[in-house]
Coordinates of C-alpha atoms in Angstrom, one line a residue:
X231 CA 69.5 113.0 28.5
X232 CA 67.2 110.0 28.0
X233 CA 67.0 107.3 30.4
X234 CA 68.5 103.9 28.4
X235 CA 66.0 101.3 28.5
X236 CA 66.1 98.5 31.5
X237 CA 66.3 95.7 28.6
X238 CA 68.6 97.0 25.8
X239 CA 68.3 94.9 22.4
X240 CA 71.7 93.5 21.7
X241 CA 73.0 90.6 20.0
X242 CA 76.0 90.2 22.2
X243 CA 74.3 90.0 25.6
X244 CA 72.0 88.7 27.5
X245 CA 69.9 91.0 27.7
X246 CA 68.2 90.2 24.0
X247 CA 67.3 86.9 25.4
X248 CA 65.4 88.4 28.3
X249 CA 63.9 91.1 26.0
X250 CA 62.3 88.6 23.7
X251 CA 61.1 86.6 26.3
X252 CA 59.0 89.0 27.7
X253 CA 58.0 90.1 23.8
X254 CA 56.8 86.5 23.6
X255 CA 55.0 86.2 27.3
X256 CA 53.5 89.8 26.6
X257 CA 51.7 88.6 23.6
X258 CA 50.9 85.3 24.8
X259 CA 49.8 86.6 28.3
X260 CA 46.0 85.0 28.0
X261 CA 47.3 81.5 26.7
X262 CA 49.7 81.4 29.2
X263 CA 47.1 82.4 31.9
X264 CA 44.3 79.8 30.4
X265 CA 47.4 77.6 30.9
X266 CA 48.1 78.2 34.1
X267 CA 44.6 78.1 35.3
X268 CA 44.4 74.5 33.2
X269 CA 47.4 72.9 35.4
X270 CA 45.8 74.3 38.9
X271 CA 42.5 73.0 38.0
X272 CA 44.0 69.5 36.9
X273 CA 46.0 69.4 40.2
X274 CA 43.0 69.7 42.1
X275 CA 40.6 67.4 40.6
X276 CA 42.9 64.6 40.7
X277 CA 41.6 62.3 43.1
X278 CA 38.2 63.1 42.1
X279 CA 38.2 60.1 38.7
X280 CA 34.5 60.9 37.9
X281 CA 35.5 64.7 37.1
X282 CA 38.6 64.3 36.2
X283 CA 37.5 61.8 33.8
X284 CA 35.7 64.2 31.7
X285 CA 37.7 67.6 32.2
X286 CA 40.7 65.2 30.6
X287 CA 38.6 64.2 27.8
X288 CA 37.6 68.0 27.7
X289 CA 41.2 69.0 27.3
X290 CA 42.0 66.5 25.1
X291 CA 39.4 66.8 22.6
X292 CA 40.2 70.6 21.9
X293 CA 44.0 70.2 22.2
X294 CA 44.0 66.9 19.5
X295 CA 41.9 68.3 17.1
X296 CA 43.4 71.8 17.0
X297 CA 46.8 69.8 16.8
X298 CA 45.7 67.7 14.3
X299 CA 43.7 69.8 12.2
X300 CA 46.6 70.1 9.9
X301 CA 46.4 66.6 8.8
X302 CA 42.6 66.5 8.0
X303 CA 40.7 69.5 7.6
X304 CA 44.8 71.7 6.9
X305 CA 44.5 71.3 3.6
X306 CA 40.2 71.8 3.4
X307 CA 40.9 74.9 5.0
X308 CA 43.8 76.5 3.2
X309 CA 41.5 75.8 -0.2
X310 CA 38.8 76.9 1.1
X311 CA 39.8 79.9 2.9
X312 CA 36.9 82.6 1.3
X313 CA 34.0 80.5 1.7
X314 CA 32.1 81.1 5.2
X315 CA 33.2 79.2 8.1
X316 CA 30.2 78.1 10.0
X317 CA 29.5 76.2 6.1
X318 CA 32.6 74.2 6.6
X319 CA 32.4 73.7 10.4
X320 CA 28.3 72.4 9.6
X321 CA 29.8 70.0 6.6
X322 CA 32.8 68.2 8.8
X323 CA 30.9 68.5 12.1
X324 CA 27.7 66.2 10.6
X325 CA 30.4 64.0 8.9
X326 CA 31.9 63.7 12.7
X327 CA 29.0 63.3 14.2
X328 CA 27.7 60.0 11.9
X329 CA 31.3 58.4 12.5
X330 CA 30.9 58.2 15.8
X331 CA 27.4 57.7 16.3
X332 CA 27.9 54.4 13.4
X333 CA 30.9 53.4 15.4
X334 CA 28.9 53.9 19.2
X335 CA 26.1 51.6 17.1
X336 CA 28.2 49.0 16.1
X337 CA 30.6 48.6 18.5
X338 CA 28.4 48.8 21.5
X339 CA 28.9 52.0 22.7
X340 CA 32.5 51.8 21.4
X341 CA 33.3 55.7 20.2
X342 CA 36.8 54.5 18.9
X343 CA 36.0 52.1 16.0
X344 CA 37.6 49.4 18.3
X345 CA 40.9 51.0 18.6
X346 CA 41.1 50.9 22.4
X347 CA 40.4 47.0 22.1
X348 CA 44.3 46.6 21.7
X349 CA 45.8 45.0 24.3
X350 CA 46.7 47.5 26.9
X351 CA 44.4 50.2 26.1
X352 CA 41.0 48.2 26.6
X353 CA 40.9 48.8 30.1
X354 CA 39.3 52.2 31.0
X355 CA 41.1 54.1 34.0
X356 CA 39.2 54.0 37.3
X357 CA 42.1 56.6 38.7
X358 CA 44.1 59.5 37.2
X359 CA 47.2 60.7 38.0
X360 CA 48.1 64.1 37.6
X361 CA 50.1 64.0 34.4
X362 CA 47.5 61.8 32.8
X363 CA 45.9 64.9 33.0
X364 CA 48.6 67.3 32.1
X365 CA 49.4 65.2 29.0
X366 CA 46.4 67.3 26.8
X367 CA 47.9 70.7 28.4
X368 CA 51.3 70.0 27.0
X369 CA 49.8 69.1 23.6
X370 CA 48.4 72.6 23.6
X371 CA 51.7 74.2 24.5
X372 CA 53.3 72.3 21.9
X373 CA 50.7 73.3 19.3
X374 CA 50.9 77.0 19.9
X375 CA 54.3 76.4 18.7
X376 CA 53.0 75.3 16.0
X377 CA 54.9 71.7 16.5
X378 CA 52.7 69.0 14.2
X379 CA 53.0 66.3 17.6
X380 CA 51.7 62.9 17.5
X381 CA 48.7 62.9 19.8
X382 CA 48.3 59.4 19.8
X383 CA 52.2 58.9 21.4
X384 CA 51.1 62.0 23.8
X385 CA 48.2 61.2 24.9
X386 CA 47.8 57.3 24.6
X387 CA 50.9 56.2 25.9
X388 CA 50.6 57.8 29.4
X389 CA 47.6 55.1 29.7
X390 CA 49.6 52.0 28.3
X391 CA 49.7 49.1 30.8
X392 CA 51.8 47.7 28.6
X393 CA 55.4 48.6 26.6
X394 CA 54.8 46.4 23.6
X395 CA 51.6 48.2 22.7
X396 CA 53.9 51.6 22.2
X397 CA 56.4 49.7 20.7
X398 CA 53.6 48.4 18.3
X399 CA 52.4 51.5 17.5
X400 CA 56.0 53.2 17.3
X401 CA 56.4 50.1 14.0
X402 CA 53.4 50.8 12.8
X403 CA 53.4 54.8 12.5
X404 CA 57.0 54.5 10.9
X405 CA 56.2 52.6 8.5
X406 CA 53.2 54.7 7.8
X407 CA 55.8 57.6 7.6
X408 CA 57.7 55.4 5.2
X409 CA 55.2 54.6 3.0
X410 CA 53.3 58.3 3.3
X411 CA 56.8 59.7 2.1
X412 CA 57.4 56.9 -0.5
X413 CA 54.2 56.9 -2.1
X414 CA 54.0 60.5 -2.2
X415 CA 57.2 61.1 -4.1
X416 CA 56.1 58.6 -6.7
X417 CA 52.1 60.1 -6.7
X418 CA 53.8 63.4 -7.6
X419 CA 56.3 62.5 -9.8
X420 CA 53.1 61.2 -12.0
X421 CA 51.3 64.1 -11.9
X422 CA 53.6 66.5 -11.7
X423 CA 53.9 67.1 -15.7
X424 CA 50.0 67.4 -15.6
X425 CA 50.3 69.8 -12.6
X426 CA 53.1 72.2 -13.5
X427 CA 51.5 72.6 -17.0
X428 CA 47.3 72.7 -16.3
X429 CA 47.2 74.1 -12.5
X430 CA 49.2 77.1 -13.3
X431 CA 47.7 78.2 -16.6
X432 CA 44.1 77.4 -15.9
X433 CA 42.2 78.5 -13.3
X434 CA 39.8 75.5 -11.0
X435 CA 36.9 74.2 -12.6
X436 CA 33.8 74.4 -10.7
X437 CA 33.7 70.7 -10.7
X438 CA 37.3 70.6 -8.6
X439 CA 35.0 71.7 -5.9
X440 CA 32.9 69.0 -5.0
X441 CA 35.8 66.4 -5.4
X442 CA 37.4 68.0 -3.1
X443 CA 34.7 68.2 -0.7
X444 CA 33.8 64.8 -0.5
X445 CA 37.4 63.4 -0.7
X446 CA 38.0 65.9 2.2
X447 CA 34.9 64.8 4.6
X448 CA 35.8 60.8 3.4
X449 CA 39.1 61.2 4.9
X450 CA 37.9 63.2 8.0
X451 CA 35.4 60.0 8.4
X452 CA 38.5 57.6 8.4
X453 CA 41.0 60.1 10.5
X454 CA 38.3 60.2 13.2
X455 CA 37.8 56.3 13.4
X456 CA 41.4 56.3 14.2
X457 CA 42.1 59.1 16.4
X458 CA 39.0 58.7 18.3
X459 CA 40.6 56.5 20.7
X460 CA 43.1 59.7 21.6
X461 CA 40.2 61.6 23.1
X462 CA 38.2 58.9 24.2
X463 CA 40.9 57.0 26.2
X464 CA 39.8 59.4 29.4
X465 CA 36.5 58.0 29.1
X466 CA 34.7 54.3 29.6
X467 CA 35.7 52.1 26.9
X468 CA 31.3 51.5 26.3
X469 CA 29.5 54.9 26.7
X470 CA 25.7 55.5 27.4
X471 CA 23.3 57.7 25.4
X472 CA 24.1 60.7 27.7
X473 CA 27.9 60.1 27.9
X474 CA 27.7 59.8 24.3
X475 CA 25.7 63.0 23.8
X476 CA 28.3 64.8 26.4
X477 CA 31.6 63.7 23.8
X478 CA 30.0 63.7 20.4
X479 CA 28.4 67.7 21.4
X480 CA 31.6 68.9 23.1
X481 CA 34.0 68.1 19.9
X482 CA 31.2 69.6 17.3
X483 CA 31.2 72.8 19.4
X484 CA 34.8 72.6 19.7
X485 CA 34.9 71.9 16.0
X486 CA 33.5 75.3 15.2
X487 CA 35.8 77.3 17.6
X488 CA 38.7 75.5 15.6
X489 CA 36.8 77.0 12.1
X490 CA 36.2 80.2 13.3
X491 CA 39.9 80.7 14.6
X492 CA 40.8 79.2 10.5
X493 CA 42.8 76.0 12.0
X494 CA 44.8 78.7 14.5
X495 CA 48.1 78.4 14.8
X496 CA 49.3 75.3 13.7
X497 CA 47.8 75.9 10.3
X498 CA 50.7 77.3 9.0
X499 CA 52.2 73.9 9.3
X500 CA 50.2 73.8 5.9
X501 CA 50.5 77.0 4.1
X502 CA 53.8 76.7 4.4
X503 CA 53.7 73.9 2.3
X504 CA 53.7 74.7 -1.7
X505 CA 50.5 74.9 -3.5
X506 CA 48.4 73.7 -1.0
X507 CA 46.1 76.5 -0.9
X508 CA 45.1 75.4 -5.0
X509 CA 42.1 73.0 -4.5
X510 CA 43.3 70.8 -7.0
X511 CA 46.7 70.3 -5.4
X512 CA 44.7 69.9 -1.8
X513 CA 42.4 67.1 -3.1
X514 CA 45.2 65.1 -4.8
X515 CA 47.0 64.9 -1.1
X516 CA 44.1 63.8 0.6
X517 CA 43.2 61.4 -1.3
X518 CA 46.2 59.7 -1.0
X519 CA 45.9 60.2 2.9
X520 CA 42.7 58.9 2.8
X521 CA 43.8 55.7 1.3
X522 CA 46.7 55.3 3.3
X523 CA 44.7 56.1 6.6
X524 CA 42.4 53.6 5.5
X525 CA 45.0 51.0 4.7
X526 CA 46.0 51.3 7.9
X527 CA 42.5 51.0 9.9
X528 CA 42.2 47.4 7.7
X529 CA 45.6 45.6 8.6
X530 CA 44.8 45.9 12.3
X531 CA 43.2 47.4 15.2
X532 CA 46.9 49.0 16.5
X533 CA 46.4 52.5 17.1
X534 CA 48.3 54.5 14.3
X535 CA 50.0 58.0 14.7
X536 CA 48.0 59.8 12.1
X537 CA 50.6 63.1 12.7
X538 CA 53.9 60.9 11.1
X539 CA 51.7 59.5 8.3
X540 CA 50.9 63.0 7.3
X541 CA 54.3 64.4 7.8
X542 CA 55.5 61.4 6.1
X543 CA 53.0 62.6 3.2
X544 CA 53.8 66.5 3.0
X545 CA 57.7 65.6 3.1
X546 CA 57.6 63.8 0.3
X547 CA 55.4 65.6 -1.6
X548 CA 57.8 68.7 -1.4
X549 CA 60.4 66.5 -1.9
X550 CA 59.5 65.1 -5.6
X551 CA 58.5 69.2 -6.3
X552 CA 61.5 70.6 -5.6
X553 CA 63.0 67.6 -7.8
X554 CA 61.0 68.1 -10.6
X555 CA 62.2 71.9 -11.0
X556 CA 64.1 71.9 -14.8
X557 CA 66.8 74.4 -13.7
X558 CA 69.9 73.4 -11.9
X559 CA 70.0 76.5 -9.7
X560 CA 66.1 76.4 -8.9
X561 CA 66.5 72.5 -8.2
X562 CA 69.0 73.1 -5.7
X563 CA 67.3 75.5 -3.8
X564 CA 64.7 73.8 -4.2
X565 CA 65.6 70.9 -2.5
X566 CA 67.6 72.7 0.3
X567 CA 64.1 74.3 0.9
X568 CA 62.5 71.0 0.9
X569 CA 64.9 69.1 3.7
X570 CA 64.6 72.0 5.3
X571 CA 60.9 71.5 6.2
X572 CA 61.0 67.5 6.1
X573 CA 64.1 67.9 9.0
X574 CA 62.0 70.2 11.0
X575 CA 59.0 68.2 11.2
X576 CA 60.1 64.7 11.6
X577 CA 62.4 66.5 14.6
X578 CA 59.2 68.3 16.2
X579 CA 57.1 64.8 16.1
X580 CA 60.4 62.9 17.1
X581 CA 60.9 65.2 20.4
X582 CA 56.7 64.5 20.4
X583 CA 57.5 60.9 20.5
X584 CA 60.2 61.5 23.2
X585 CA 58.2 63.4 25.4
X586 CA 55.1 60.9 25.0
X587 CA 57.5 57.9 26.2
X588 CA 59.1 59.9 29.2
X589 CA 55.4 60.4 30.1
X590 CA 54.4 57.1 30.1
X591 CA 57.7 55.7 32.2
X592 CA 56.6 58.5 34.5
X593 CA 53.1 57.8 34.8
X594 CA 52.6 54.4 35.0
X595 CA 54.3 51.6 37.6
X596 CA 53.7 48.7 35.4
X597 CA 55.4 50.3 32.7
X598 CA 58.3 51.1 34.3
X599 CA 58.4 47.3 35.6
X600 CA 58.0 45.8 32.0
X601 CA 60.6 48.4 30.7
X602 CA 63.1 47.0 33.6
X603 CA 62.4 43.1 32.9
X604 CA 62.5 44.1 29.2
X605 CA 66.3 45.7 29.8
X606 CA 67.4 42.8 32.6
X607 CA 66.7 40.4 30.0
X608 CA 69.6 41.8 27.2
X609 CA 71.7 40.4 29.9

């Protein structure tokens, strides 16, 4: 008689619960070592600022771009899937590379396009504290579950000396998902005739291509001069020629990891999404992100979560698709499909948002101060 095995798959025990556990730690065995190795090393360095300075930025820099890839380069990606990826690693990393170098000469050795000039950012930490340094860790965890998180809530707000510079840009990125969501439905709903009758029966012309390409690396210019300040909050708020050289050739290199591995796991955040993989499609949403984005970088210097205004833009967009649909039947299910997909990422960047403001109550004493005088004073 066969031995039964120790975990035995069924529905009404505990036992499935434990078996896919150790399904899910079995397959994720080196990212949960790399991950484990990543927290010791953190804990160490600590109260060491100059090294823990840059093994912050480090983690940052790979864990915000692989997050946000989606919102950027997702879409460039998906329609682009066949074409070699050290050619569109070279064509966005060069574009990276003269954003911040512009925005180092400008600004004075400002990285961020002045975005850590707001008031409670502009100061550059001379001490870390531990979860400072977690923060980029837990953005990883939450992007290997493929959870489109705001990295500018995660990673800014655990250096905010102030609560009103969260709460400003809490207002600002919701009504950047507002108006993302807004103006989607009614960009669609204009094109959508053209779309449903010339996408599907014709195949891209050759000239689709380039469009795309340099709406693509315009709005990866205007993404970076706002979420530059993510990465670079670990780092002196006016960096010299070699700290410069040390951030702009750690992201490039990181850059091409992030093309090699096709946008990893969080990329499915966008092939989920319909018809993003036609090039057409793709270049009509980022050029609306890329005017939104730069709407945004114009009104004022706030920092902006880039992850809700892109959310904000992919909701709608499947919203006014699965409207359009003629049938009754196909509508329905359509839509179901739809609010499906808009409920499950406004909740992953809402429990992002939650997360980002327990860290910073956690991390910072002045915070905690201003959030008590803020609470006293309703009485």
């Amino acid at each position: 008689m066969a031995k039964k095995p120790f975990l035995k798959y069924n529905r009404n025990t505990v036992s499935e619960v434990t078996y896919k556990t150790f399904e899910i730690a079995k397959k994720e065995k080196a990212f949960i070592t790399l991950i484990a190795v990543f927290t010791f090393i953190c804990g160490i360095i600590t109260p060491y600022p100059q090294i823990a300075m840059w093994v912050g930025f480090g983690l940052a820099a790979y864990s915000a771009i692989a997050n946000d890839s989606i919102q950027t380069i997702g879409t460039f990606i998906a329609s682009n899937s066949k074409k070699p990826w050290w050619i569109l690693w070279l064509f966005m990393g060069l574009i990276f590379l003269a954003t911040v170098l512009y925005s180092w000469i400008v600004f004075d050795g400002d990285v961020s396009s002045q975005r850590l000039l707001t008031k409670g950012f502009d100061q550059a930490p001379t001490s870390f504290s531990f979860l400072q340094l977690a923060a980029p860790i837990l953005l990883l965890v939450l992007t290997r579950f493929r959870m489109p998180v705001s990295t500018t809530f995660l990673l800014l707000s655990a250096f905010s000396t102030q609560a009103s510079s969260i709460g400003a840009m809490i207002g600002k990125s919701l009504t950047g998902y507002g108006l993302a969501f807004v103006s989607a439905i009614f960009v669609w709903f204009i094109v959508s005739k053209f779309v449903s009758k010339y996408f599907k029966s014709k195949k891209p012309a050759k000239f689709w291509t380039p469009i795309q390409w340099i709406i693509s690396g315009a709005l990866w210019s205007v993404w970076i001069s706002q979420d530059a300040a993510n990465i670079a909050v670990f780092l002196p708020r006016s960096l010299n020629v070699y700290e410069f050289i040390g951030f702009a050739g750690f992201i490039f290199i990181g850059m091409g990891i992030l093309f090699f591995l096709k946008g990893d796991k969080i990329q499915s955040i966008v092939n989920e999404k319909a018809g993003v993989t036609d090039i057409r499609a793709a270049t009509i949403v980022d050029f609306v992100y890329a005017i939104l984005l730069y709407y945004f970088k114009v009104i004022s210097t706030v920092p902006i979560s880039t992850t809700w205004v892109f959310i904000g833009l992919l909701g709608g967009r499947e919203v006014a698709i699965a409207i359009s649909k003629k049938r009754y039947k196909k509508r329905i299910k359509n839509i179901r499909r739809a609010s499906k997909i808009v409920g499950r990422d406004f909740l992953y960047a809402t429990i992002g948002l939650v997360l980002s403001v327990l860290l910073a109550i956690g991390v910072n004493k002045k915070f905690q101060d201003q959030l008590v005088n803020e609470f006293m004073n309703l009485f």
